[in-house]
């Protein structure tokens, strides 16, 4: 009887192609991780994701970075437009990282709007940003081999990298197009 049920259940594809275009926030990250763990449990071995994001929250980017490092499914992320800020942290967690030559990456230190008016709140904000900056820089330095002038630039403002620079400095593995095989259904990773 169990064999009959297994025979009726559709087999998960070994490889899936999908898109992620959105913010790096708790809702989107939860959807993506849930989807990846679900298809991994069903037997999918590799997920190719066309990844586009301006960024979002550092904590959500670090969570996605760590999740991609530990999931039981190979995840290949492709940048064909822009991956910026917290999205670069998530991008670095993928098993494989591809980019087009004309794609853009942007890295920077943490930022927050200091609308809080009290000295205590400003001190807490500064302490939090120091923690955020430390984990951002640790992840970036673990992967990137930037020349010293770009690390200096990183200390003061945004650093932009072309797709070619991203490969040269370790952000991406290769210049490669997101190219699903003909007839492949491309899914939306966010549902």
mmCIF file of C-alpha atoms in Angstrom:
data_model
loop_
_atom_site.group_PDB
_atom_site.id
_atom_site.type_symbol
_atom_site.label_atom_id
_atom_site.label_comp_id
_atom_site.label_asym_id
_atom_site.label_seq_id
_atom_site.Cartn_x
_atom_site.Cartn_y
_atom_site.Cartn_z
ATOM 1 C CA UNK A 1 0.000 0.000 0.000
ATOM 2 C CA UNK A 2 2.821 2.459 0.882
ATOM 3 C CA UNK A 3 4.468 1.689 -2.479
ATOM 4 C CA UNK A 4 1.223 2.596 -4.260
ATOM 5 C CA UNK A 5 1.042 5.938 -2.419
ATOM 6 C CA UNK A 6 4.695 6.702 -3.251
ATOM 7 C CA UNK A 7 4.100 5.789 -6.907
ATOM 8 C CA UNK A 8 1.172 8.247 -7.084
ATOM 9 C CA UNK A 9 3.074 11.114 -5.483
ATOM 10 C CA UNK A 10 4.788 13.271 -8.145
ATOM 11 C CA UNK A 11 8.572 13.160 -7.961
ATOM 12 C CA UNK A 12 10.276 16.453 -7.115
ATOM 13 C CA UNK A 13 12.495 17.801 -9.885
ATOM 14 C CA UNK A 14 16.240 17.495 -9.236
ATOM 15 C CA UNK A 15 16.694 21.127 -10.283
ATOM 16 C CA UNK A 16 14.395 24.137 -9.926
ATOM 17 C CA UNK A 17 14.638 27.585 -11.516
ATOM 18 C CA UNK A 18 12.990 30.584 -9.834
ATOM 19 C CA UNK A 19 13.149 34.323 -9.198
ATOM 20 C CA UNK A 20 13.465 36.398 -6.029
ATOM 21 C CA UNK A 21 12.792 40.096 -6.478
ATOM 22 C CA UNK A 22 12.180 41.885 -3.212
ATOM 23 C CA UNK A 23 13.380 43.259 0.067
ATOM 24 C CA UNK A 24 15.515 41.368 2.539
ATOM 25 C CA UNK A 25 13.041 41.392 5.409
ATOM 26 C CA UNK A 26 11.596 38.845 7.821
ATOM 27 C CA UNK A 27 8.581 37.977 5.646
ATOM 28 C CA UNK A 28 10.465 37.442 2.381
ATOM 29 C CA UNK A 29 13.342 35.602 4.042
ATOM 30 C CA UNK A 30 10.917 33.293 5.872
ATOM 31 C CA UNK A 31 9.116 32.473 2.588
ATOM 32 C CA UNK A 32 12.381 31.756 0.793
ATOM 33 C CA UNK A 33 13.844 29.558 3.552
ATOM 34 C CA UNK A 34 10.554 27.673 3.924
ATOM 35 C CA UNK A 35 10.421 27.063 0.180
ATOM 36 C CA UNK A 36 14.031 25.886 0.049
ATOM 37 C CA UNK A 37 13.633 23.513 2.984
ATOM 38 C CA UNK A 38 10.400 22.140 1.500
ATOM 39 C CA UNK A 39 11.847 21.384 -1.943
ATOM 40 C CA UNK A 40 15.013 20.025 -0.345
ATOM 41 C CA UNK A 41 12.963 17.609 1.765
ATOM 42 C CA UNK A 42 11.115 16.510 -1.381
ATOM 43 C CA UNK A 43 14.380 15.578 -3.087
ATOM 44 C CA UNK A 44 15.349 18.626 -5.122
ATOM 45 C CA UNK A 45 19.135 18.872 -5.241
ATOM 46 C CA UNK A 46 19.707 22.307 -6.810
ATOM 47 C CA UNK A 47 17.761 25.580 -6.846
ATOM 48 C CA UNK A 48 18.798 28.334 -9.277
ATOM 49 C CA UNK A 49 17.508 31.764 -8.253
ATOM 50 C CA UNK A 50 17.566 34.972 -10.278
ATOM 51 C CA UNK A 51 18.183 37.269 -7.301
ATOM 52 C CA UNK A 52 17.321 41.000 -7.307
ATOM 53 C CA UNK A 53 17.245 43.106 -4.150
ATOM 54 C CA UNK A 54 18.133 46.605 -3.021
ATOM 55 C CA UNK A 55 18.697 45.112 0.457
ATOM 56 C CA UNK A 56 16.863 45.495 3.703
ATOM 57 C CA UNK A 57 17.591 44.528 7.286
ATOM 58 C CA UNK A 58 21.064 43.356 8.315
ATOM 59 C CA UNK A 59 19.694 40.700 10.692
ATOM 60 C CA UNK A 60 17.535 39.181 7.953
ATOM 61 C CA UNK A 61 20.473 39.236 5.530
ATOM 62 C CA UNK A 62 22.724 37.488 8.065
ATOM 63 C CA UNK A 63 19.979 34.930 8.789
ATOM 64 C CA UNK A 64 19.601 34.160 5.077
ATOM 65 C CA UNK A 65 23.411 33.981 4.684
ATOM 66 C CA UNK A 66 23.627 31.427 7.500
ATOM 67 C CA UNK A 67 20.597 29.480 6.231
ATOM 68 C CA UNK A 68 21.946 29.201 2.685
ATOM 69 C CA UNK A 69 25.247 27.932 4.126
ATOM 70 C CA UNK A 70 23.492 25.113 6.026
ATOM 71 C CA UNK A 71 20.527 24.008 3.901
ATOM 72 C CA UNK A 72 20.603 20.517 2.420
ATOM 73 C CA UNK A 73 19.996 21.877 -1.086
ATOM 74 C CA UNK A 74 22.530 23.549 -3.384
ATOM 75 C CA UNK A 75 21.458 27.142 -4.050
ATOM 76 C CA UNK A 76 22.908 29.105 -6.968
ATOM 77 C CA UNK A 77 22.131 32.846 -6.962
ATOM 78 C CA UNK A 78 22.330 34.936 -10.136
ATOM 79 C CA UNK A 79 22.583 38.733 -10.176
ATOM 80 C CA UNK A 80 21.347 40.153 -13.480
ATOM 81 C CA UNK A 81 20.524 43.616 -12.123
ATOM 82 C CA UNK A 82 21.413 44.762 -8.615
ATOM 83 C CA UNK A 83 22.210 43.080 -5.327
ATOM 84 C CA UNK A 84 22.841 45.666 -2.619
ATOM 85 C CA UNK A 85 23.291 46.189 1.095
ATOM 86 C CA UNK A 86 21.875 43.318 3.209
ATOM 87 C CA UNK A 87 21.197 41.355 0.011
ATOM 88 C CA UNK A 88 24.960 41.071 -0.578
ATOM 89 C CA UNK A 89 25.279 39.294 2.772
ATOM 90 C CA UNK A 90 22.576 36.794 1.748
ATOM 91 C CA UNK A 91 24.154 36.413 -1.712
ATOM 92 C CA UNK A 92 27.478 35.413 -0.164
ATOM 93 C CA UNK A 93 25.808 32.476 1.617
ATOM 94 C CA UNK A 94 24.870 30.697 -1.630
ATOM 95 C CA UNK A 95 26.651 27.553 -2.815
ATOM 96 C CA UNK A 96 27.282 29.264 -6.144
ATOM 97 C CA UNK A 97 27.196 32.930 -7.085
ATOM 98 C CA UNK A 98 26.839 34.050 -10.708
ATOM 99 C CA UNK A 99 26.501 37.512 -12.207
ATOM 100 C CA UNK A 100 26.152 39.220 -15.538
ATOM 101 C CA UNK A 101 28.988 41.576 -16.483
ATOM 102 C CA UNK A 102 26.690 44.608 -16.269
ATOM 103 C CA UNK A 103 25.136 43.769 -12.885
ATOM 104 C CA UNK A 104 25.866 45.954 -9.858
ATOM 105 C CA UNK A 105 26.697 45.051 -6.276
ATOM 106 C CA UNK A 106 26.733 47.570 -3.421
ATOM 107 C CA UNK A 107 28.193 47.108 0.047
ATOM 108 C CA UNK A 108 28.234 49.516 2.955
ATOM 109 C CA UNK A 109 28.305 49.689 6.725
ATOM 110 C CA UNK A 110 25.101 49.635 8.770
ATOM 111 C CA UNK A 111 22.843 52.654 8.839
ATOM 112 C CA UNK A 112 19.935 53.816 10.933
ATOM 113 C CA UNK A 113 17.839 56.940 11.133
ATOM 114 C CA UNK A 114 18.557 58.555 14.520
ATOM 115 C CA UNK A 115 15.083 59.979 15.081
ATOM 116 C CA UNK A 116 15.402 59.101 18.750
ATOM 117 C CA UNK A 117 16.091 62.334 20.591
ATOM 118 C CA UNK A 118 17.504 61.196 23.910
ATOM 119 C CA UNK A 119 21.204 60.650 24.595
ATOM 120 C CA UNK A 120 20.494 57.156 25.957
ATOM 121 C CA UNK A 121 18.685 56.131 22.786
ATOM 122 C CA UNK A 122 21.474 57.543 20.629
ATOM 123 C CA UNK A 123 24.091 55.612 22.653
ATOM 124 C CA UNK A 124 22.078 52.408 22.248
ATOM 125 C CA UNK A 125 21.747 53.048 18.516
ATOM 126 C CA UNK A 126 25.515 53.609 18.214
ATOM 127 C CA UNK A 127 26.230 50.396 20.133
ATOM 128 C CA UNK A 128 23.838 48.442 17.910
ATOM 129 C CA UNK A 129 25.380 49.859 14.741
ATOM 130 C CA UNK A 130 28.842 48.848 15.987
ATOM 131 C CA UNK A 131 27.599 45.263 16.395
ATOM 132 C CA UNK A 132 25.964 45.352 12.951
ATOM 133 C CA UNK A 133 29.111 46.756 11.343
ATOM 134 C CA UNK A 134 31.263 44.057 12.943
ATOM 135 C CA UNK A 135 29.183 41.203 11.559
ATOM 136 C CA UNK A 136 28.816 42.857 8.142
ATOM 137 C CA UNK A 137 32.556 43.322 7.861
ATOM 138 C CA UNK A 138 33.310 39.783 9.110
ATOM 139 C CA UNK A 139 31.122 38.215 6.411
ATOM 140 C CA UNK A 140 32.481 40.507 3.692
ATOM 141 C CA UNK A 141 36.131 39.956 4.659
ATOM 142 C CA UNK A 142 35.570 36.175 4.778
ATOM 143 C CA UNK A 143 34.636 36.274 1.080
ATOM 144 C CA UNK A 144 35.980 39.426 -0.552
ATOM 145 C CA UNK A 145 39.528 40.258 -1.513
ATOM 146 C CA UNK A 146 39.134 43.984 -2.049
ATOM 147 C CA UNK A 147 42.154 46.241 -2.542
ATOM 148 C CA UNK A 148 42.901 48.405 0.475
ATOM 149 C CA UNK A 149 41.543 51.565 -1.195
ATOM 150 C CA UNK A 150 38.100 49.923 -1.487
ATOM 151 C CA UNK A 151 38.183 48.811 2.170
ATOM 152 C CA UNK A 152 38.997 52.430 3.057
ATOM 153 C CA UNK A 153 36.106 53.615 0.882
ATOM 154 C CA UNK A 154 33.858 51.052 2.633
ATOM 155 C CA UNK A 155 34.614 52.753 5.968
ATOM 156 C CA UNK A 156 33.142 56.041 4.757
ATOM 157 C CA UNK A 157 30.507 55.386 2.087
ATOM 158 C CA UNK A 158 28.913 52.895 -0.295
ATOM 159 C CA UNK A 159 31.148 50.735 -2.491
ATOM 160 C CA UNK A 160 29.776 49.720 -5.891
ATOM 161 C CA UNK A 161 31.157 46.778 -7.861
ATOM 162 C CA UNK A 162 30.420 45.792 -11.443
ATOM 163 C CA UNK A 163 29.788 42.149 -12.239
ATOM 164 C CA UNK A 164 33.358 41.834 -13.507
ATOM 165 C CA UNK A 165 34.740 43.437 -10.332
ATOM 166 C CA UNK A 166 32.557 41.113 -8.259
ATOM 167 C CA UNK A 167 34.242 38.078 -9.838
ATOM 168 C CA UNK A 168 37.681 39.672 -9.543
ATOM 169 C CA UNK A 169 37.215 40.385 -5.808
ATOM 170 C CA UNK A 170 35.353 37.205 -4.778
ATOM 171 C CA UNK A 171 31.749 38.410 -4.506
ATOM 172 C CA UNK A 172 30.709 36.179 -7.436
ATOM 173 C CA UNK A 173 32.165 32.945 -8.834
ATOM 174 C CA UNK A 174 31.679 33.647 -12.520
ATOM 175 C CA UNK A 175 30.085 35.760 -15.218
ATOM 176 C CA UNK A 176 27.120 33.613 -16.239
ATOM 177 C CA UNK A 177 23.588 34.284 -17.420
ATOM 178 C CA UNK A 178 20.496 32.944 -15.674
ATOM 179 C CA UNK A 179 19.508 30.506 -18.420
ATOM 180 C CA UNK A 180 16.836 27.938 -17.589
ATOM 181 C CA UNK A 181 16.649 25.133 -20.155
ATOM 182 C CA UNK A 182 14.003 25.651 -22.844
ATOM 183 C CA UNK A 183 10.540 24.670 -21.618
ATOM 184 C CA UNK A 184 11.468 24.963 -17.934
ATOM 185 C CA UNK A 185 8.841 26.522 -15.683
ATOM 186 C CA UNK A 186 10.404 29.434 -13.780
ATOM 187 C CA UNK A 187 8.786 29.847 -10.365
ATOM 188 C CA UNK A 188 8.453 32.856 -8.063
ATOM 189 C CA UNK A 189 10.465 32.082 -4.903
ATOM 190 C CA UNK A 190 8.152 34.348 -2.880
ATOM 191 C CA UNK A 191 4.982 32.514 -3.898
#
